[in-house]
Amino acid sequence: MSLRKVLLSEDVVSLAQILLGATITTHLDGITTSGIITETEAYKAPDDKGSHAYGNKRTKRTETLFAEAGTSYVYLCYGIHHLFNIVTGPKDVAHAVLIRAIEPSQGKDQMWVRRAIKSKGYNLTNGPGKLSKALGINKSHNAIDLLSIRSPISISLPKQHIPHKEIIASPRVGIAYAAECAHWPWRFRIKDNSWTSLPHDVKYDN
DNA sequence: CGAATGATCGGCT
DNA sequence: GCCGATCATTCGA
């Protein structure tokens, strides 16, 4: 089954889990960088108050969310960070999966150059703003067809899905204003993978 | 350690 | 004007 068909037919909450383990690759400025998706979040308008398209609100910004499955939705957060989403569902259904973290595979050195920070380790790509910067994604990559052969950004599903047992669900963060929707466990990450951001509600004792 | 803060922009009221 | 699907750094205990 083609990726587009999967993105069209499955529910966005399922897709957030299906996309775990998928590879995202960018070809920009003659540089190839790629990584495995380790953490995702589902955004499901119109009922989801955390979504920009809550209540099917259409503005210049949210219009991209209403595009057909396989379109990219990149938008600027806090004036600094470009957050990368994959639009899912048929045209006029504003569902999307936010990519929150990846495990780097190709072009790690170039990612560090793009990130330009002192620290190292998992810090490279374990957050939505971080991975976008590491992969060179910015708002010029909004509303492009990820499934086109010409796209500088591409997605490929893993040969085998991550088993359900290996997926951890938790509440979404950063959208406290979204009231009860903020508690919906629509954030997914691969168990025992260190290339994820820590769940905010879990404490580790050591 | 944790808390506070600065960075810095565009969409919305 | 205000504030967000954030992050890196500094400050204080």
Short mmCIF file of C-alpha atoms (C1' of nucleotides) in Angstrom, two decimals, chain A residues 39 41 77-84 98-102 112 114-119 122-134 173-174 187 196-198, chain B residues 3-8, chain C residues 4-9:
data_model
loop_
_atom_site.label_atom_id
_atom_site.label_comp_id
_atom_site.label_asym_id
_atom_site.label_seq_id
_atom_site.Cartn_x
_atom_site.Cartn_y
_atom_site.Cartn_z
CA GLU A 39 8.27 10.78 18.67
CA GLU A 41 1.87 13.97 18.20
CA CYS A 77 6.63 28.93 16.79
CA TYR A 78 7.80 31.50 19.34
CA GLY A 79 9.25 33.51 16.50
CA ILE A 80 12.20 31.14 16.31
CA HIS A 81 11.36 27.50 15.75
CA HIS A 82 10.02 25.87 12.63
CA LEU A 83 7.77 22.96 13.53
CA PHE A 84 7.31 20.21 10.96
CA LEU A 98 3.66 16.75 14.45
CA ILE A 99 7.14 15.22 14.30
CA ARG A 100 8.61 15.81 17.75
CA ALA A 101 11.92 13.92 17.64
CA ILE A 102 14.13 11.84 15.37
CA TRP A 112 25.62 19.83 14.26
CA ARG A 114 23.19 23.72 11.43
CA ARG A 115 22.36 23.53 15.13
CA ALA A 116 25.38 25.62 16.16
CA ILE A 117 25.31 24.91 19.90
CA LYS A 118 27.92 23.86 22.42
CA SER A 119 26.21 20.85 23.96
CA TYR A 122 20.89 13.48 22.27
CA ASN A 123 20.40 17.22 22.28
CA LEU A 124 20.83 17.16 18.51
CA THR A 125 17.31 16.23 17.46
CA ASN A 126 15.18 15.39 20.53
CA GLY A 127 12.64 18.18 20.13
CA PRO A 128 10.39 19.55 17.39
CA GLY A 129 12.33 22.80 16.94
CA LYS A 130 15.66 21.01 17.16
CA LEU A 131 15.07 18.41 14.48
CA SER A 132 13.75 21.00 12.03
CA LYS A 133 16.87 23.06 12.43
CA ALA A 134 19.12 20.00 12.20
CA VAL A 173 2.54 19.42 26.27
CA GLY A 174 2.67 23.10 25.51
CA ARG A 187 1.80 11.93 22.03
CA THR A 196 13.11 11.43 22.33
CA SER A 197 12.16 14.29 24.58
CA LEU A 198 11.34 13.08 28.08
"C1'" DA B 3 13.75 28.63 37.90
"C1'" DA B 4 13.98 32.55 35.18
"C1'" DT B 5 14.91 34.74 30.96
"C1'" DG B 6 15.94 36.23 26.28
"C1'" DA B 7 15.49 35.33 21.57
"C1'" DT B 8 12.24 37.19 17.91
"C1'" DG C 4 2.43 30.63 21.26
"C1'" DA C 5 2.54 22.77 19.30
"C1'" DT C 6 10.37 26.05 21.96
"C1'" DC C 7 15.17 26.09 23.25
"C1'" DA C 8 19.70 27.55 25.18
"C1'" DT C 9 21.69 29.95 28.54
#
